[in-house]
Short mmCIF file of C-alpha atoms and ligand atoms in Angstrom, two decimals:
data_model
loop_
_atom_site.label_atom_id
_atom_site.label_comp_id
_atom_site.label_asym_id
_atom_site.label_seq_id
_atom_site.Cartn_x
_atom_site.Cartn_y
_atom_site.Cartn_z
CA MET A 1 -0.91 -20.91 -17.09
CA PRO A 2 -0.54 -17.69 -15.10
CA GLU A 3 -3.81 -15.84 -14.63
CA ASN A 4 -4.08 -12.53 -16.44
CA ALA A 5 -4.21 -9.31 -14.45
CA ILE A 6 -6.08 -7.46 -17.22
CA VAL A 7 -8.18 -8.74 -20.09
CA ALA A 8 -9.72 -6.25 -22.53
CA GLU A 9 -12.23 -7.66 -24.98
CA ASN A 10 -13.20 -5.57 -27.97
CA LEU A 11 -13.51 -2.28 -26.05
CA VAL A 12 -15.28 0.55 -27.86
CA TYR A 13 -15.83 4.12 -26.64
CA ARG A 14 -17.36 7.05 -28.53
CA TYR A 15 -17.57 10.76 -27.76
CA GLY A 16 -20.61 11.66 -29.88
CA ASP A 17 -19.66 10.70 -33.44
CA LEU A 18 -15.96 10.32 -32.63
CA VAL A 19 -14.89 6.72 -32.07
CA ALA A 20 -12.06 7.24 -29.58
CA VAL A 21 -11.47 3.52 -28.88
CA ASP A 22 -12.36 1.22 -31.74
CA GLY A 23 -12.49 -2.42 -30.71
CA ILE A 24 -9.39 -2.88 -28.57
CA SER A 25 -8.49 -6.33 -27.19
CA PHE A 26 -5.40 -7.41 -25.25
CA GLU A 27 -4.29 -9.31 -22.18
CA VAL A 28 -1.75 -8.35 -19.52
CA ALA A 29 -0.18 -11.12 -17.48
CA LYS A 30 0.20 -10.78 -13.73
CA GLY A 31 3.46 -9.06 -12.86
CA GLU A 32 3.98 -7.68 -16.35
CA ILE A 33 4.87 -4.07 -17.24
CA PHE A 34 2.66 -3.33 -20.23
CA SER A 35 2.80 -0.03 -22.09
CA PHE A 36 0.37 1.71 -24.37
CA LEU A 37 2.36 3.83 -26.76
CA GLY A 38 0.70 6.28 -29.12
CA PRO A 39 0.44 9.92 -30.17
CA ASN A 40 -1.87 12.52 -28.62
CA GLY A 41 -5.50 11.62 -29.11
CA ALA A 42 -4.81 7.96 -29.95
CA GLY A 43 -7.26 6.77 -27.28
CA LYS A 44 -4.89 5.78 -24.48
CA THR A 45 -6.52 7.71 -21.64
CA THR A 46 -10.00 6.70 -22.73
CA THR A 47 -8.96 3.03 -22.68
CA VAL A 48 -7.47 3.38 -19.19
CA SER A 49 -10.61 5.10 -17.93
CA MET A 50 -12.67 2.10 -19.07
CA LEU A 51 -10.24 -0.36 -17.49
CA ILE A 52 -10.39 1.36 -14.11
CA GLY A 53 -14.16 1.69 -14.11
CA GLN A 54 -14.36 5.44 -14.72
CA ARG A 55 -16.11 5.15 -18.08
CA ARG A 56 -18.46 2.37 -19.13
CA PRO A 57 -17.50 0.85 -22.49
CA HIS A 58 -20.08 1.29 -25.24
CA LYS A 59 -19.09 -2.18 -26.38
CA GLY A 60 -16.85 -4.92 -25.07
CA ARG A 61 -15.76 -5.91 -21.58
CA ALA A 62 -12.77 -5.52 -19.31
CA PHE A 63 -11.70 -7.94 -16.59
CA LEU A 64 -9.24 -7.05 -13.86
CA LEU A 65 -7.95 -9.82 -11.62
CA GLY A 66 -10.59 -12.06 -13.14
CA LYS A 67 -13.52 -9.75 -12.35
CA ASP A 68 -15.68 -7.67 -14.70
CA ILE A 69 -14.91 -4.02 -13.91
CA THR A 70 -18.46 -2.83 -14.68
CA ARG A 71 -19.95 -5.36 -12.25
CA GLU A 72 -17.47 -5.41 -9.39
CA THR A 73 -16.14 -1.88 -9.64
CA ALA A 74 -15.61 -1.17 -5.93
CA THR A 75 -13.95 -4.54 -5.21
CA ILE A 76 -11.53 -4.04 -8.08
CA GLN A 77 -10.86 -0.38 -7.34
CA ALA A 78 -9.72 -1.36 -3.84
CA GLN A 79 -6.97 -3.42 -5.45
CA ILE A 80 -5.70 -1.03 -8.08
CA GLY A 81 -3.63 2.14 -7.88
CA VAL A 82 -4.26 4.92 -10.34
CA CYS A 83 -2.07 7.88 -11.19
CA PHE A 84 -3.42 10.23 -13.82
CA GLU A 85 -1.53 13.13 -15.32
CA VAL A 86 -3.95 15.76 -14.05
CA THR A 87 -3.13 16.22 -10.40
CA ASN A 88 -6.01 16.32 -7.97
CA LEU A 89 -4.25 17.00 -4.71
CA TYR A 90 -5.27 19.39 -1.94
CA GLU A 91 -2.96 22.32 -2.55
CA GLU A 92 -3.46 24.00 0.84
CA MET A 93 -2.47 20.83 2.69
CA THR A 94 1.07 19.49 3.08
CA GLY A 95 2.31 16.42 1.21
CA VAL A 96 2.00 14.17 4.24
CA GLU A 97 -1.47 15.56 5.11
CA ASN A 98 -2.62 14.70 1.59
CA LEU A 99 -1.38 11.14 1.97
CA LYS A 100 -2.98 10.76 5.41
CA LEU A 101 -6.30 12.05 4.10
CA PHE A 102 -6.34 9.63 1.17
CA ALA A 103 -5.15 6.78 3.41
CA ARG A 104 -8.22 7.40 5.61
CA LEU A 105 -10.47 7.48 2.52
CA PHE A 106 -8.97 4.19 1.29
CA GLY A 107 -9.27 2.66 4.77
CA VAL A 108 -5.51 2.14 4.99
CA LYS A 109 -4.14 1.59 8.50
CA ASP A 110 -0.65 1.13 9.90
CA LEU A 111 1.19 2.74 7.05
CA ASP A 112 4.70 4.09 7.42
CA PHE A 113 4.10 7.48 5.77
CA ASN A 114 7.69 8.57 6.24
CA ALA A 115 9.00 5.51 4.40
CA LEU A 116 6.60 6.12 1.53
CA ILE A 117 7.54 9.79 1.31
CA GLU A 118 11.18 8.84 1.38
CA ARG A 119 10.64 6.37 -1.45
CA VAL A 120 9.32 9.08 -3.76
CA GLY A 121 12.14 11.43 -2.79
CA LEU A 122 10.03 14.04 -0.97
CA ALA A 123 11.40 13.52 2.54
CA GLY A 124 12.68 17.07 2.92
CA ARG A 125 9.44 18.68 1.71
CA ALA A 126 6.75 16.44 3.20
CA ARG A 127 5.62 19.11 5.67
CA ASP A 128 5.38 21.91 3.08
CA LYS A 129 2.14 22.91 1.42
CA VAL A 130 1.57 21.21 -1.95
CA SER A 131 0.87 24.64 -3.51
CA GLY A 132 4.63 25.29 -3.32
CA TYR A 133 5.59 22.01 -5.04
CA SER A 134 6.98 21.81 -8.57
CA LYS A 135 5.10 19.75 -11.17
CA GLY A 136 7.55 16.87 -10.65
CA MET A 137 7.06 16.92 -6.88
CA LYS A 138 3.28 16.87 -7.27
CA GLN A 139 3.56 13.96 -9.65
CA ARG A 140 5.77 12.06 -7.19
CA LEU A 141 3.19 12.70 -4.48
CA MET A 142 0.49 11.36 -6.83
CA VAL A 143 2.57 8.21 -7.33
CA ALA A 144 2.93 7.86 -3.55
CA ARG A 145 -0.83 8.27 -3.23
CA SER A 146 -1.46 5.53 -5.80
CA LEU A 147 0.73 3.17 -3.71
CA LEU A 148 -0.93 3.84 -0.32
CA HIS A 149 -3.04 0.69 -0.32
CA GLN A 150 -0.38 -1.59 -1.90
CA PRO A 151 -2.30 -2.17 -5.14
CA ARG A 152 -1.92 -5.33 -7.21
CA ILE A 153 -2.23 -3.40 -10.46
CA LEU A 154 -0.84 0.09 -10.98
CA PHE A 155 -2.19 2.32 -13.77
CA LEU A 156 0.07 5.20 -14.64
CA ASP A 157 -1.08 7.63 -17.32
CA GLU A 158 1.88 9.58 -18.75
CA PRO A 159 3.58 9.56 -15.33
CA THR A 160 6.76 11.34 -16.41
CA GLU A 161 5.28 13.74 -18.98
CA GLY A 162 6.96 17.15 -18.80
CA LEU A 163 8.93 16.35 -15.63
CA ASP A 164 12.50 17.29 -14.75
CA PRO A 165 14.96 14.39 -15.24
CA VAL A 166 15.35 13.72 -11.49
CA SER A 167 11.61 13.37 -10.89
CA ALA A 168 11.16 11.30 -14.06
CA GLU A 169 13.91 8.92 -12.98
CA ALA A 170 12.48 8.66 -9.44
CA ILE A 171 9.14 7.60 -10.92
CA ARG A 172 10.74 5.08 -13.30
CA ASN A 173 12.62 3.54 -10.38
CA ILE A 174 9.41 3.18 -8.41
CA ILE A 175 7.79 1.44 -11.38
CA LEU A 176 10.68 -1.03 -11.48
CA GLU A 177 10.55 -1.58 -7.70
CA GLU A 178 6.82 -2.29 -7.84
CA HIS A 179 7.45 -4.68 -10.72
CA GLU A 180 10.03 -6.49 -8.54
CA ARG A 181 7.32 -6.93 -5.90
CA GLY A 182 5.09 -8.64 -8.47
CA VAL A 183 2.77 -5.71 -9.12
CA THR A 184 1.30 -5.48 -12.62
CA VAL A 185 1.97 -2.10 -14.23
CA PHE A 186 -0.09 -0.58 -17.02
CA LEU A 187 1.68 2.46 -18.40
CA THR A 188 0.60 4.92 -21.05
CA THR A 189 3.25 7.10 -22.57
CA HIS A 190 4.43 8.74 -25.73
CA ASP A 191 8.02 8.52 -24.57
CA MET A 192 9.32 5.59 -26.61
CA GLN A 193 12.64 5.38 -24.81
CA GLU A 194 10.85 5.05 -21.51
CA ALA A 195 8.54 2.37 -22.93
CA ASP A 196 11.49 0.51 -24.40
CA ARG A 197 13.42 0.55 -21.15
CA LEU A 198 10.60 -0.36 -18.78
CA SER A 199 8.14 -2.56 -20.63
CA ASP A 200 7.88 -6.31 -20.96
CA ARG A 201 5.49 -5.68 -23.87
CA VAL A 202 4.21 -2.61 -25.68
CA ALA A 203 1.04 -2.01 -27.65
CA PHE A 204 1.14 0.67 -30.34
CA ILE A 205 -2.16 2.48 -30.41
CA ASP A 206 -3.22 4.72 -33.27
CA ARG A 207 -6.65 6.23 -33.93
CA GLY A 208 -8.33 4.03 -31.35
CA GLU A 209 -6.84 0.76 -32.57
CA ILE A 210 -3.93 -1.46 -31.57
CA VAL A 211 -1.69 -1.66 -34.63
CA ALA A 212 1.11 -3.79 -33.11
CA LEU A 213 1.69 -5.57 -29.81
CA ASP A 214 4.82 -7.43 -28.73
CA THR A 215 8.02 -7.17 -26.70
CA PRO A 216 10.23 -4.22 -27.70
CA HIS A 217 12.83 -6.78 -28.82
CA ASN A 218 10.43 -8.66 -31.11
CA LEU A 219 9.04 -5.45 -32.60
CA LYS A 220 12.56 -4.38 -33.50
CA GLN A 221 13.32 -7.78 -34.99
CA GLU A 222 10.14 -7.80 -37.03
CA TYR A 223 9.92 -4.23 -38.25
CA GLY A 224 13.20 -2.52 -37.56
CA GLN A 225 16.26 -2.21 -39.77
CA ARG A 226 19.68 -2.53 -38.19
CA MET A 227 22.24 -0.07 -39.41
CA VAL A 228 25.97 0.40 -39.31
CA VAL A 229 26.70 4.06 -38.69
CA ALA A 230 30.20 5.35 -39.44
CA GLU A 231 31.93 8.70 -39.27
CA VAL A 232 34.37 9.14 -42.11
CA ARG A 233 36.91 11.85 -42.80
CA GLY A 234 35.63 14.09 -45.59
CA ALA A 235 36.79 17.26 -47.35
CA GLU A 236 38.85 19.69 -45.23
CA ASP A 237 39.05 17.10 -42.46
CA ARG A 238 35.33 17.41 -41.66
CA LEU A 239 33.63 14.32 -40.21
CA GLU A 240 30.73 13.03 -42.32
CA GLN A 241 28.21 10.34 -41.42
CA ARG A 242 27.62 7.25 -43.56
CA GLU A 243 25.00 4.56 -42.96
CA VAL A 244 24.88 1.00 -44.23
CA VAL A 245 21.70 -1.04 -43.78
CA MET A 246 22.50 -4.46 -42.31
CA ASP A 247 21.08 -7.87 -43.23
CA GLN A 248 20.82 -7.04 -46.96
CA PRO A 249 22.45 -9.07 -49.79
CA ASP A 250 24.80 -6.20 -50.64
CA THR A 251 25.67 -5.28 -47.03
CA PRO A 252 29.15 -6.96 -47.11
CA ASP A 253 30.06 -5.16 -50.38
CA GLU A 254 28.87 -1.83 -49.04
CA LEU A 255 30.87 -2.26 -45.83
CA GLN A 256 33.99 -3.13 -47.83
CA ALA A 257 33.46 -0.09 -50.03
CA LEU A 258 33.05 2.09 -46.95
CA PHE A 259 36.50 1.09 -45.67
CA ARG A 260 38.12 1.09 -49.14
CA GLU A 261 36.90 4.56 -50.08
CA HIS A 262 37.05 6.40 -46.76
CA GLU A 263 39.07 6.87 -43.65
CA VAL A 264 36.65 5.48 -41.06
CA VAL A 265 37.02 7.39 -37.77
CA THR A 266 34.22 5.80 -35.71
CA ILE A 267 31.82 2.94 -36.40
CA HIS A 268 28.93 1.40 -34.48
CA SER A 269 25.69 -0.47 -35.07
CA ARG A 270 22.29 1.07 -34.39
CA GLU A 271 19.03 -0.76 -33.76
CA ALA A 272 15.73 0.71 -34.87
CA THR A 273 13.96 2.62 -32.09
CA LEU A 274 10.32 2.09 -31.19
CA GLU A 275 9.72 5.54 -32.71
CA ASP A 276 11.17 4.35 -36.07
CA ILE A 277 8.92 1.30 -35.94
CA PHE A 278 5.83 3.30 -35.03
CA ILE A 279 6.44 5.54 -38.05
CA GLU A 280 7.00 2.52 -40.26
CA ILE A 281 3.72 0.91 -39.19
CA THR A 282 1.47 3.98 -39.07
CA GLY A 283 3.23 6.51 -41.31
CA ARG A 284 2.88 8.96 -38.42
CA GLU A 285 5.15 10.28 -35.70
CA LEU A 286 4.55 9.62 -32.03
CA ALA A 287 5.04 13.15 -30.78
P1 ATP B 301 -3.20 12.15 -24.98
O1 ATP B 301 -1.83 11.53 -25.11
O2 ATP B 301 -3.29 13.49 -25.62
O3 ATP B 301 -3.76 12.12 -23.59
P2 ATP B 301 -4.79 9.84 -25.64
O4 ATP B 301 -4.14 8.83 -26.50
O5 ATP B 301 -4.85 9.58 -24.19
O6 ATP B 301 -4.16 11.25 -25.91
P3 ATP B 301 -7.63 10.23 -25.46
O7 ATP B 301 -7.50 11.30 -24.45
O8 ATP B 301 -8.18 8.91 -25.03
O9 ATP B 301 -6.26 9.99 -26.23
O10 ATP B 301 -8.53 10.80 -26.65
C1 ATP B 301 -8.96 10.03 -27.76
C2 ATP B 301 -9.83 10.89 -28.65
O11 ATP B 301 -11.02 11.23 -27.95
C3 ATP B 301 -9.18 12.21 -29.05
O12 ATP B 301 -9.58 12.52 -30.36
C4 ATP B 301 -9.78 13.20 -28.06
O13 ATP B 301 -9.82 14.50 -28.62
C5 ATP B 301 -11.15 12.64 -27.84
N1 ATP B 301 -11.66 12.93 -26.49
C6 ATP B 301 -11.07 12.61 -25.32
N2 ATP B 301 -11.83 13.01 -24.27
C7 ATP B 301 -12.93 13.59 -24.80
C8 ATP B 301 -14.10 14.20 -24.24
N3 ATP B 301 -14.27 14.26 -22.91
N4 ATP B 301 -15.01 14.69 -25.09
C9 ATP B 301 -14.85 14.61 -26.42
N5 ATP B 301 -13.78 14.05 -27.03
C10 ATP B 301 -12.84 13.54 -26.23
#
């Protein structure tokens, strides 16, 4: 059996009376892309901060690469890369100076900085001060920083939140490249399309608890409804949308009626999205 990269056992964290993380358990296999999907305040960041040894759980334990993070914090931290939404870069230094500084702090030698900068799409701006970077450029530099020491697990907290499409895509491609190299990726996001596209498995987190955990495909099979969506010609030639829920006893009759009673202009099937399923399970929206 492959060893797990991350094991969380009944993690609990409170801020005063508020239980932010309420008994969370899960396992992430080595090489997996695992996403935590949930609305603002669900407890995603607090969970990550316990996993990476920033906060000590009030209850429960977390193991990374087989080691207890509260006992072997430094050993584990040397093997993980962390990219949090809040940037903490040196603004008065250039992009490449930032990377060189952190490489020294991490004890990284013999790194091809130019190749790394190229990978995150900052080649033309590497020698400019970070203070002049856009949010997306800073985030790409943060991702480069998290990769400096070739981590075995990468934690990315909302890595594409609020970014321009080019930067967001650059970061998604890096996640997939790291995955190809066998790196385990733990992603938190409230972008369900991103989670769907990138993740091997997703955990839905709501009010500090995991309410569902599976592959995007299985979640859709279990909770989602498939639909047939058609555009039909209505009054005064206007196109109107009609939907027929699939896999129901009366689906064939409804489809026949659709064609009998209307001029069908376009027709396609639509799977449930992770957002639909999240709403179905929790009664709440992700955003
Ligand atoms: P977001 O997507 O907004 O980052 P999240 O899912 O990461 O949300 P957390 O940041 O872990 O959620 O927050 C979980 C709960 O704990 C929220 O109710 C939040 O307001 C609260 N919380 C987080 N940090 C603190 C803190 N330092 N002090 C007090 N309460 C906090």
